[in-house]
CSV table of C-alpha atoms in Angstrom, one decimal:
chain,number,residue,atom,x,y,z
A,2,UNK,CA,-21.1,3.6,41.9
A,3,UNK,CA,-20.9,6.5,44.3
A,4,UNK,CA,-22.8,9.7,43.6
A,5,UNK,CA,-19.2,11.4,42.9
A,6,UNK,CA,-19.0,9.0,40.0
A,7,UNK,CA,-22.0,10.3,38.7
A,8,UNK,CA,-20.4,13.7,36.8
A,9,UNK,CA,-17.2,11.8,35.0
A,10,UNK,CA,-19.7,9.2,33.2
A,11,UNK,CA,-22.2,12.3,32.4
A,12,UNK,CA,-19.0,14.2,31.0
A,13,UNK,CA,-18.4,11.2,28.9
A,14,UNK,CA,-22.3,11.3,27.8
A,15,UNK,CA,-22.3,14.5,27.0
A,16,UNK,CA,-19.0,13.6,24.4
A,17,UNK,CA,-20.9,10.5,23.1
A,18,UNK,CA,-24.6,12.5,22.7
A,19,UNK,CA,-22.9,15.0,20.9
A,20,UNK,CA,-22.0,13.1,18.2
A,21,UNK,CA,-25.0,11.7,17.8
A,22,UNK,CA,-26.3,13.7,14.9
A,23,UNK,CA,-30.0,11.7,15.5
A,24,UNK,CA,-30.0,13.2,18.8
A,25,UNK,CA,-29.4,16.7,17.8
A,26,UNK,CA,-32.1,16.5,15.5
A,27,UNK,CA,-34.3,14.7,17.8
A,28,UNK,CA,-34.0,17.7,20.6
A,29,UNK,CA,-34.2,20.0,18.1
A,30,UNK,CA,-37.1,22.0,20.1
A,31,UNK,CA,-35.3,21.1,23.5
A,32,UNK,CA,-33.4,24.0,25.2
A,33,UNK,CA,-34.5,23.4,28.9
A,34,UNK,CA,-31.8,22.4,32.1
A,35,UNK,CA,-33.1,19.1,33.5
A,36,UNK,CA,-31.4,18.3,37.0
A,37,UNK,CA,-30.3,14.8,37.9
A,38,UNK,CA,-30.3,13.9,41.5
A,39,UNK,CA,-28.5,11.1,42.9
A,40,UNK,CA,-28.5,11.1,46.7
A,41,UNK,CA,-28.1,14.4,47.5
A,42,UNK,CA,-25.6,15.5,44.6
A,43,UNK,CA,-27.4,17.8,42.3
A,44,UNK,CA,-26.3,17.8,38.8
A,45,UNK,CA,-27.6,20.3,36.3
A,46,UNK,CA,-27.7,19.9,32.4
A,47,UNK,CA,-28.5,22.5,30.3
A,48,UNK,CA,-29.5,21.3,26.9
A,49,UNK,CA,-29.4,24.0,23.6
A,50,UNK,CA,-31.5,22.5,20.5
A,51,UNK,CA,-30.8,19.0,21.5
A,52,UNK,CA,-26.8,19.7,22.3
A,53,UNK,CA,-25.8,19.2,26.1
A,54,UNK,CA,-24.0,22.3,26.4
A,55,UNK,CA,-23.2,22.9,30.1
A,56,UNK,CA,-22.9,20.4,32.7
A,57,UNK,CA,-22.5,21.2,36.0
A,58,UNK,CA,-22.5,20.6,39.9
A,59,UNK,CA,-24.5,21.4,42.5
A,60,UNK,CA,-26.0,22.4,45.1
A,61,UNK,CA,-27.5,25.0,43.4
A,62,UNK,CA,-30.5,27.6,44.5
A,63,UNK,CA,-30.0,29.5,41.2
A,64,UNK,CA,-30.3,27.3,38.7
A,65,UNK,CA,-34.2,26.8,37.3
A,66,UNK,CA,-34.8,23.2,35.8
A,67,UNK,CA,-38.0,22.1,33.9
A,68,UNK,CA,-37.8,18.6,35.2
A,69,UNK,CA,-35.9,16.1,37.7
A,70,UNK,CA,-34.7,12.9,37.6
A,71,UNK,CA,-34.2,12.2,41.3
A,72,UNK,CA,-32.4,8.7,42.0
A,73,UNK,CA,-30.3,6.9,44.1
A,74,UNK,CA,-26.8,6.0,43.6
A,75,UNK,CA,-27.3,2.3,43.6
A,76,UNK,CA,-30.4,2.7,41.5
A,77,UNK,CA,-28.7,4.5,38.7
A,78,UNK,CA,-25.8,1.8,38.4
A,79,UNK,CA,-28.2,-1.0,37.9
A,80,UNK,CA,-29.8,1.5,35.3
A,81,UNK,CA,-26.9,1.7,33.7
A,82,UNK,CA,-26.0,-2.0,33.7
A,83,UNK,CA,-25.4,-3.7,30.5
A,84,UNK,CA,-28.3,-5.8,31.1
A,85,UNK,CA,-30.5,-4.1,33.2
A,86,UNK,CA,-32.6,-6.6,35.6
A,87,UNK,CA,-36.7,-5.5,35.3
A,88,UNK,CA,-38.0,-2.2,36.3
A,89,UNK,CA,-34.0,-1.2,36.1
A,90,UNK,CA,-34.1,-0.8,32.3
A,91,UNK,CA,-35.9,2.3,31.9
A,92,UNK,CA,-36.8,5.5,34.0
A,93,UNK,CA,-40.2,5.1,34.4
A,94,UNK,CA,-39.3,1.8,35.9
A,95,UNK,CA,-36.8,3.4,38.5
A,96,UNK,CA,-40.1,5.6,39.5
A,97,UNK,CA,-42.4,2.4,39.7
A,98,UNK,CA,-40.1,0.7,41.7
A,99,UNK,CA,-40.0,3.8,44.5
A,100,UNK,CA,-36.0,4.2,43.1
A,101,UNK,CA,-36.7,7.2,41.3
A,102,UNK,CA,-39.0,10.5,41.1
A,103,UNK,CA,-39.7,12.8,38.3
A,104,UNK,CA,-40.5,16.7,39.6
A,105,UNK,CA,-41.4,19.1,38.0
A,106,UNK,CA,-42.5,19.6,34.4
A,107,UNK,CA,-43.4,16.2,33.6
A,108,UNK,CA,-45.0,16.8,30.3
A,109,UNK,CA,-42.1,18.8,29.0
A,110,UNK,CA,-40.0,15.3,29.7
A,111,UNK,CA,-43.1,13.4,28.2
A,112,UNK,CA,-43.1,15.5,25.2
A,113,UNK,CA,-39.0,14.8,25.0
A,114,UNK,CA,-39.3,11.6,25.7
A,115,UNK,CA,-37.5,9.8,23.3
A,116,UNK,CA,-34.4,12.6,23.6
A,117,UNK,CA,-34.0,12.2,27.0
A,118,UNK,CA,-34.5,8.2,27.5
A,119,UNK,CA,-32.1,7.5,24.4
A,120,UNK,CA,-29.5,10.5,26.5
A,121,UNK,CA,-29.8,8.4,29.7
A,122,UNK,CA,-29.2,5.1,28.1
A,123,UNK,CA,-25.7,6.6,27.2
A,124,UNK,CA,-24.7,5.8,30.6
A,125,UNK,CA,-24.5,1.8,29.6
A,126,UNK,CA,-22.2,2.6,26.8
A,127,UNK,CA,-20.0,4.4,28.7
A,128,UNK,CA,-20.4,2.0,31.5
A,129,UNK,CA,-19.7,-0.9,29.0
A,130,UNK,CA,-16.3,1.2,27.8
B,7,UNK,CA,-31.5,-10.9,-3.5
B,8,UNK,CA,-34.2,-13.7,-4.0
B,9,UNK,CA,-37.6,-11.8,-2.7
B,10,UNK,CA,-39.5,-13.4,-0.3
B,11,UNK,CA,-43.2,-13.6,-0.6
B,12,UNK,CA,-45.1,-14.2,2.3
B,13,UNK,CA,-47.5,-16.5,3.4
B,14,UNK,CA,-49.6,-14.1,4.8
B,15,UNK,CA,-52.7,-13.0,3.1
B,16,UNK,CA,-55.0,-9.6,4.0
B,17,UNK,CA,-58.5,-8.8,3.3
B,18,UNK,CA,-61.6,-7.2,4.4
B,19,UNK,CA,-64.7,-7.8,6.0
B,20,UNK,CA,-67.4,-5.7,6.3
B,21,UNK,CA,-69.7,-6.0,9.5
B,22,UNK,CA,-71.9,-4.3,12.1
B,23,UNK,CA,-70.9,-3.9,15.8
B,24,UNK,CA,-73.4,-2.1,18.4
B,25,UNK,CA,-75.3,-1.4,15.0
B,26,UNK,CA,-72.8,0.5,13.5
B,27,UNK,CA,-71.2,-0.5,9.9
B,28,UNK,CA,-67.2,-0.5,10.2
B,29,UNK,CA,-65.0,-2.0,7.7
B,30,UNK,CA,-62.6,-4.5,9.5
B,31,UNK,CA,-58.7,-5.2,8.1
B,32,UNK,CA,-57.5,-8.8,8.9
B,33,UNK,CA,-54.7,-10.3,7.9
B,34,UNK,CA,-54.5,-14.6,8.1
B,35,UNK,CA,-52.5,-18.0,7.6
B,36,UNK,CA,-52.8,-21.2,7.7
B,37,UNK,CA,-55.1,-24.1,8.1
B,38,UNK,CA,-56.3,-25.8,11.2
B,39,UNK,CA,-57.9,-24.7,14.1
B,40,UNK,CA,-58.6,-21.0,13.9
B,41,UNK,CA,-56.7,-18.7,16.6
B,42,UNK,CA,-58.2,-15.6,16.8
B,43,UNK,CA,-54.6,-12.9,17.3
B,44,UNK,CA,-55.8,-9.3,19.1
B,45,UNK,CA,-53.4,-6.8,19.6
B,46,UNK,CA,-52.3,-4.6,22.3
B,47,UNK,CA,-53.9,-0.9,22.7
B,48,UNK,CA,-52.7,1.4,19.9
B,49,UNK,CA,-50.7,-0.9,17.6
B,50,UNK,CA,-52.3,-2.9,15.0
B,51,UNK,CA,-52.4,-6.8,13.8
B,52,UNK,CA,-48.8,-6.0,12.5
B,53,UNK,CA,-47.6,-7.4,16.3
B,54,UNK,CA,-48.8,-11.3,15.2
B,55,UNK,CA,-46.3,-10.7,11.9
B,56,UNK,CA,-44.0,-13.2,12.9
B,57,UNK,CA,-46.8,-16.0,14.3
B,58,UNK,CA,-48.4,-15.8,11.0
B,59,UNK,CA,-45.3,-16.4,9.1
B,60,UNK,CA,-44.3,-19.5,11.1
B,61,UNK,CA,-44.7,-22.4,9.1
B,62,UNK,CA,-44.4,-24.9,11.8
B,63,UNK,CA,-47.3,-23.4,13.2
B,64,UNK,CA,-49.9,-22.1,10.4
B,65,UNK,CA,-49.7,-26.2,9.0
B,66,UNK,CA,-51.9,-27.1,12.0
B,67,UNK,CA,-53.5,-23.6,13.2
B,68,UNK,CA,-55.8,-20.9,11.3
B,69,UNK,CA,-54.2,-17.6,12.9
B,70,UNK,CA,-56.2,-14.8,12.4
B,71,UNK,CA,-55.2,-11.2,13.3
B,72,UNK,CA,-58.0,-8.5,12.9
B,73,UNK,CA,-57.0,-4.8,13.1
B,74,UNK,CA,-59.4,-3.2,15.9
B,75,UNK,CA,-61.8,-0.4,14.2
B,76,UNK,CA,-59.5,3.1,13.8
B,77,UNK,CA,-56.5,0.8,14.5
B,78,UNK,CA,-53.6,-0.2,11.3
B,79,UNK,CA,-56.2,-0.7,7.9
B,80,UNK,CA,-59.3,-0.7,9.8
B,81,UNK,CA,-61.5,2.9,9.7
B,82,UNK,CA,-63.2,4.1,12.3
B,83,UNK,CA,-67.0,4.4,12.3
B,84,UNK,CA,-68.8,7.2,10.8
B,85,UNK,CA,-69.1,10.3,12.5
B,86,UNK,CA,-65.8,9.3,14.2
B,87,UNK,CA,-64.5,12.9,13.6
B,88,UNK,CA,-66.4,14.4,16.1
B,89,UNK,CA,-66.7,12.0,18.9
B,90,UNK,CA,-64.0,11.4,21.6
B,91,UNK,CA,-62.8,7.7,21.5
B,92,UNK,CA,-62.9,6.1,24.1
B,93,UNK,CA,-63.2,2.3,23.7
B,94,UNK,CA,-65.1,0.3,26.3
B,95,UNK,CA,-65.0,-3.7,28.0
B,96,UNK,CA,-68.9,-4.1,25.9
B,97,UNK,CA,-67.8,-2.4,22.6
B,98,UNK,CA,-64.8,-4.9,23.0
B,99,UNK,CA,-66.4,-7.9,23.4
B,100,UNK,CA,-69.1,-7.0,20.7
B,101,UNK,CA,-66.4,-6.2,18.1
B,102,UNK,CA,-64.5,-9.9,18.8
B,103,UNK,CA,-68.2,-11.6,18.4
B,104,UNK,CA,-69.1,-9.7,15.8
B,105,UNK,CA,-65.5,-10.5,14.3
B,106,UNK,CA,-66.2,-14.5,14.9
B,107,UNK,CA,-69.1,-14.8,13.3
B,108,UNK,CA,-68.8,-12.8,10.4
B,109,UNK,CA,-66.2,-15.0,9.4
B,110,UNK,CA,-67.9,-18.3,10.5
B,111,UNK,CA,-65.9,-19.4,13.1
B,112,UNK,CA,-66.9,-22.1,15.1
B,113,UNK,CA,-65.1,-22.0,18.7
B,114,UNK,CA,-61.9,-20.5,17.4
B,115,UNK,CA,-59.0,-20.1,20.4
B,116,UNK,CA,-58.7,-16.6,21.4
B,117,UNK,CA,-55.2,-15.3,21.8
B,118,UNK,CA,-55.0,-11.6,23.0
B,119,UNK,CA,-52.2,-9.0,24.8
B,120,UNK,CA,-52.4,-6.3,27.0
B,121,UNK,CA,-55.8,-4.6,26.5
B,122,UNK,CA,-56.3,-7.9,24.1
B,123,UNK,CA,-55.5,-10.3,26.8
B,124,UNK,CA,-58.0,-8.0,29.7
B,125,UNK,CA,-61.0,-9.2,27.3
B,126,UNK,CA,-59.1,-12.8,26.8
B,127,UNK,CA,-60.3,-12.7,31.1
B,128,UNK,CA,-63.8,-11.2,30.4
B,129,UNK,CA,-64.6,-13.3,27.6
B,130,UNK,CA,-63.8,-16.3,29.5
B,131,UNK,CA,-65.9,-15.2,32.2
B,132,UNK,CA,-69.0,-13.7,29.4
B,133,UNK,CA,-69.0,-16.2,26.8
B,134,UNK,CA,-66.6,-19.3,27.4
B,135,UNK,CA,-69.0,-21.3,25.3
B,136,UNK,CA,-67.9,-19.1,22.3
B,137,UNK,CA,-64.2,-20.4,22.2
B,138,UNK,CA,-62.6,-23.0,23.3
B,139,UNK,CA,-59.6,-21.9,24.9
B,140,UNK,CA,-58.1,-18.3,26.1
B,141,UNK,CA,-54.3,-17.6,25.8
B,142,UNK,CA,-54.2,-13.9,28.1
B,143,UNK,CA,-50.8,-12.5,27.5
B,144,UNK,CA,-49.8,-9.3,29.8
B,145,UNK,CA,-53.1,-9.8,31.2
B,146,UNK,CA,-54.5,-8.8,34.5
B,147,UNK,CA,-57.6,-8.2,36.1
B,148,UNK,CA,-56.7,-4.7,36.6
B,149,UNK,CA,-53.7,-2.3,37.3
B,150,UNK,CA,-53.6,0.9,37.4
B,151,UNK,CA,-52.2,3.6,34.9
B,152,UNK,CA,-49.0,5.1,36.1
B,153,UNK,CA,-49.3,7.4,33.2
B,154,UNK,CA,-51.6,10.0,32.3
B,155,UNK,CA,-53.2,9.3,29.1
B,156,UNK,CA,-54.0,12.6,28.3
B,157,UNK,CA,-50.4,13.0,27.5
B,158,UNK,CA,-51.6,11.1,24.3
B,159,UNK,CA,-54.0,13.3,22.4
B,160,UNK,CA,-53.0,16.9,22.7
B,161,UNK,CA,-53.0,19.2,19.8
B,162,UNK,CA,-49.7,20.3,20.9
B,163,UNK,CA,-47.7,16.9,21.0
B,164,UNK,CA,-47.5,14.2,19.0
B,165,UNK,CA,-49.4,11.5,20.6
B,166,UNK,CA,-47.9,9.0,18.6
B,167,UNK,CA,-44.5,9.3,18.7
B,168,UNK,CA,-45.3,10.0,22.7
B,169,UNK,CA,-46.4,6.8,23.1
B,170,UNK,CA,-44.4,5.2,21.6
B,171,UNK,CA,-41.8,6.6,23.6
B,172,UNK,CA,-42.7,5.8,27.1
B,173,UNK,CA,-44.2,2.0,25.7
B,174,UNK,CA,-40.5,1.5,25.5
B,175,UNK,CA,-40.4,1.3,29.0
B,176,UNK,CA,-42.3,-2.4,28.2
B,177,UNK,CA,-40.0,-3.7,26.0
B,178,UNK,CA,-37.1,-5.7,27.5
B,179,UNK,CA,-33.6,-5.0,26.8
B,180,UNK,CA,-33.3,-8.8,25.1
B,181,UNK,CA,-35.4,-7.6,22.3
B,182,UNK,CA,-33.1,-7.3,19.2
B,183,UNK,CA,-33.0,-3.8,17.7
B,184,UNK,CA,-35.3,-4.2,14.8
B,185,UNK,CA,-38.1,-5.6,16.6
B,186,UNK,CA,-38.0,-3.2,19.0
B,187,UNK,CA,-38.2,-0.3,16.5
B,188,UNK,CA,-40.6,-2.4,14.7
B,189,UNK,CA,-42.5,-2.4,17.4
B,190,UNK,CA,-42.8,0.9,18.2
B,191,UNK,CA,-43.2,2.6,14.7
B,192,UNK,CA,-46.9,1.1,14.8
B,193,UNK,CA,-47.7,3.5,18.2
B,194,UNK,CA,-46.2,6.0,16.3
B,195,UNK,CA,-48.6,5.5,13.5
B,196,UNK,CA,-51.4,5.0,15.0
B,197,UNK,CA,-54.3,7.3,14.6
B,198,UNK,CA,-55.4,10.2,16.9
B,199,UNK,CA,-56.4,9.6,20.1
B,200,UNK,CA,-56.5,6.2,19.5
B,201,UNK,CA,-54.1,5.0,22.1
B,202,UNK,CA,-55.6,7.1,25.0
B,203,UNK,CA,-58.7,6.0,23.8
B,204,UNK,CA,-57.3,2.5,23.9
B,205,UNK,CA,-56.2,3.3,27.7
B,206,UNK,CA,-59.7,4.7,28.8
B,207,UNK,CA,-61.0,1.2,29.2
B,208,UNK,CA,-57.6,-0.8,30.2
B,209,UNK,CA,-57.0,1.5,32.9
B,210,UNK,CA,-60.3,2.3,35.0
B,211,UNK,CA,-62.8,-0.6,33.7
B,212,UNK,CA,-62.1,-2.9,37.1
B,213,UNK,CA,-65.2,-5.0,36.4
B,214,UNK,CA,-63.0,-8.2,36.5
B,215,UNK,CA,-61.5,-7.4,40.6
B,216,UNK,CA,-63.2,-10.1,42.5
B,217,UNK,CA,-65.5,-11.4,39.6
B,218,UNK,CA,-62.5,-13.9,38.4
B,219,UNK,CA,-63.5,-16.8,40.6
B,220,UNK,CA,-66.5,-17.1,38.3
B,221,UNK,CA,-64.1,-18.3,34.9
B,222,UNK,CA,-65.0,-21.9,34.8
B,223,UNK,CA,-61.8,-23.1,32.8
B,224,UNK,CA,-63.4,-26.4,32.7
B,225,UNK,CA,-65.5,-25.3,29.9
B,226,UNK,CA,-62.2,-23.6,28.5
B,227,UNK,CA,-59.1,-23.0,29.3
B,228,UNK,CA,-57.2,-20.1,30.6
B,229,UNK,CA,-53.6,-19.6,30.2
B,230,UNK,CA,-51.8,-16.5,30.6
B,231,UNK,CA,-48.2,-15.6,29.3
B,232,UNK,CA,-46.4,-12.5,30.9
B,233,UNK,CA,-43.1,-11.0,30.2
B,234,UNK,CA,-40.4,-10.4,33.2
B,235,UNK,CA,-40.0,-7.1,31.9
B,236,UNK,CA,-43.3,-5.7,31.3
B,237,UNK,CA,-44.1,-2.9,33.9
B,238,UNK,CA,-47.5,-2.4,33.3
B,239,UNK,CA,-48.6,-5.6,33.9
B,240,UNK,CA,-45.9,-7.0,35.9
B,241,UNK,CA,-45.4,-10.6,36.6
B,242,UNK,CA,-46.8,-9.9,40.1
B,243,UNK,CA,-50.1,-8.8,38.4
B,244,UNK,CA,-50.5,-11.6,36.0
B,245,UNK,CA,-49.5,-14.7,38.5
B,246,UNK,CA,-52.3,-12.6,41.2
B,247,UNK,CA,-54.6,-13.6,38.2
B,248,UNK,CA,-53.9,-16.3,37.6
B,249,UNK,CA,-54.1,-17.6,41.1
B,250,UNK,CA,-57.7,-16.7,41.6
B,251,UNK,CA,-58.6,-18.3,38.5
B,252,UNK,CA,-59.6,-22.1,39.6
B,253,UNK,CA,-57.4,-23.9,36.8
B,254,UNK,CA,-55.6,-21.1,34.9
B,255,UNK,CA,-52.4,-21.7,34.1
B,256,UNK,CA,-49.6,-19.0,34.1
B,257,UNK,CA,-46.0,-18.8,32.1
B,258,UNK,CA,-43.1,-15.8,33.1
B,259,UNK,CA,-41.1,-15.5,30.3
B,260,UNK,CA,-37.6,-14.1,30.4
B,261,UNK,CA,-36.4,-11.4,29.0
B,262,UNK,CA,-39.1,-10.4,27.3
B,263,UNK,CA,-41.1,-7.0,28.1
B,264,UNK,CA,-45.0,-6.3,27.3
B,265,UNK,CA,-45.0,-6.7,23.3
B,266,UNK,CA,-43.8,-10.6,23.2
B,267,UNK,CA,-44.9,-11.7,20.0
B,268,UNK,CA,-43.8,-8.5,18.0
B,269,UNK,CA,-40.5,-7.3,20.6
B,270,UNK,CA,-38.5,-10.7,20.6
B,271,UNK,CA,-40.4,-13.0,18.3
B,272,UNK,CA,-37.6,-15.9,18.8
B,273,UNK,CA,-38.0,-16.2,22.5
B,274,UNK,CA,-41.6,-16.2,22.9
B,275,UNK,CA,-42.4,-18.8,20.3
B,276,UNK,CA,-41.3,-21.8,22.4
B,277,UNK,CA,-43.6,-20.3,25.1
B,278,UNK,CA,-46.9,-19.3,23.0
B,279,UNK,CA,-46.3,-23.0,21.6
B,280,UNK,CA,-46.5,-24.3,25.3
B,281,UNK,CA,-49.7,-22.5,25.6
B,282,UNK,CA,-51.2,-23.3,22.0
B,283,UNK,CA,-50.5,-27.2,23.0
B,284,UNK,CA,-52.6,-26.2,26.2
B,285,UNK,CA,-55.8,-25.8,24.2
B,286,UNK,CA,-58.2,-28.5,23.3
């Protein structure tokens, strides 16, 4: 995966989260823009009561974000693997293994945990077709 | 559909620890030679469910799974209401003793994970004439947090469902759905601040670092059981303990994260077999 194919498979997340009526509920108290960083491509996504309603690209100076998921390209393919090898599966693991950071308002992301962990595991269903 | 009663039987036992009455739930099967089964930190003695209904098993051992004081059944002391939890190595080991001899145990096998399997490595090195064999699962002599477990007792969060959350980062991807969720709905139950309380101890008490050279596993023995997946007590962690342990014996199983007997019952039976057959 480059970073480039980052936005398609978040475009096809956003499609599959949105149907996901558990989800909605789940981020029900979640209206915050959280940016995902792979490399150095910034992408911002702005969630309304649980929906992902705007994705979109960086670079950006004007867009605020509570929290960031910064990763690497390589990193965030093996995340979303089918069968993630250790420290891969989960995004807590990308940070332990020095493959990922989290900025920002941690305890926003903490108190959203589930929401945002069961959005990024999206990626392996897409992934998987 | 033919219901299905279980094997498994619950009562409970009222005892002192550190002088202080508490009213402890344990659930049991079997007969044999008695296994004590401690859980991890904030969960309960639900996680030894599917030990204690394995037939195979309970027609030669005694499993025995207490619930820690505030944890599943068992209530916290009185007065609990106003003191901040915070769980401790001594307050540990007094509540297993305590445990083992209300119920007349005479040198029962001690099987414990995570925060159950740290004391599995201090009793061994405290009172290895008290049992006669240790199985440590996702058990280290120390590691730190790379959490903060603050995050789990605010009035403005629920610390349960919290928990639960990032503790999914320990379960491994094998695990079938329903044990997974299984799994977590005990963090999600369990009681306030019990699960940072839980973490106080587990994530500064570093007693063991350097003291570990001192477990004579001749008088018992030590075998630990970690889970590939399991990033809090990583593989790495558990085979550095093992290795300074003269004797112990450590087992990395495969997909299989931090919760093994409750996550992916299946595949850690053959491997918590292996370490049962260890013991004299």
């Amino acid at each position: 995966m480059t970073p480039q194919q980052v936005f398609p498979r978040l475009q096809e997340m956003q499609a599959s989260h949105n149907d996901r009526p558990h989800l909605a509920r789940l981020g029900a108290l979640f209206s915050e823009t959280v940016l995902l960083e792979v490399d150095t491509v910034e992408h911002y996504l702005t969630f309304e009561k649980g929906k992902l309603v705007l994705l979109a690209e960086g670079p950006s100076r004007k867009t605020p974000w509570r929290f960031a998921l910064r990763t690497d390209a390589d990193a965030l393919d093996r995340f979303w693997s089918a069968l993630p090898e250790p420290g891969f599966h989960d995004i807590f693991g990308l940070v332990k293994l020095n493959r990922g950071r989290i900025d920002g308002d941690i305890l926003c992301l903490v108190k959203n945990l589930r929401f945002f962990k069961e959005f990024m595991a999206l990626g392996r269903q897409e992934a998987a077709g | 559909m033919i219901a299905h009663l279980e094997p498994i039987t619950g009562r409970y036992v009222n005892l002192e620890i550190e002088g202080a009455p508490v009213r402890i739930y344990f659930e049991e099967a079997g007969t044999g030679t008695p296994v004590l089964c401690f859980h991890t930190a904030g969960a309960d003695n639900r996680q030894w469910r599917h030990i204690l209904n394995d037939e195979a098993l309970t027609s030669r051992y005694r499993f025995i799974a207490p619930d820690m004081p505030r944890h599943g059944k068992s209530l916290p002391p009185e007065g609990w209401q106003t003191e901040e939890y915070l769980l401790t190595t001594e307050t540990y080991i007094s509540t297993v003793l305590a445990f083992a001899d209300a119920l007349g145990l005479d040198k029962p096998i001690y099987a414990g994970c995570s925060m159950g399997g740290r004391i599995a490595l201090q009793l061994a090195l405290r009172h290895p004439s008290r049992f006669s064999g240790f199985i440590a699962i996702e058990a280290s002599d120390f590691q730190p947090a790379w959490y903060d477990i603050d995050w789990f007792h605010r009035p403005d969060a629920p610390g349960g469902e919290m928990g639960a959350a990032l503790v999914s980062a320990n379960i491994a991807p094998q695990a079938p759905s329903v044990e997974r969720w299984n799994t977590q709905w005990m963090f999600m139950q369990s009681g306030p601040g019990v699960f940072r309380g839980d973490l106080s101890f587990y994530t500064r008490d570093d007693s063991l670092v350097g003291q570990l050279h001192r477990i004579d596993t001749k008088r018992a023995p030590v075998h630990l059981l970690v889970g590939e997946y399991d990033l809090t007590c990583t593989p790495e962690d558990a085979l550095r303990t093992a290795d300074a342990i003269d004797g112990a014996t450590c087992d990395v199983m495969p997909g299989i994260g931090h919760f093994p007997m409750s996550e992916h019952p299946e595949a850690f039976r053959p491997h918590f077999v292996a370490a049962l057959e260890r013991m004299p």
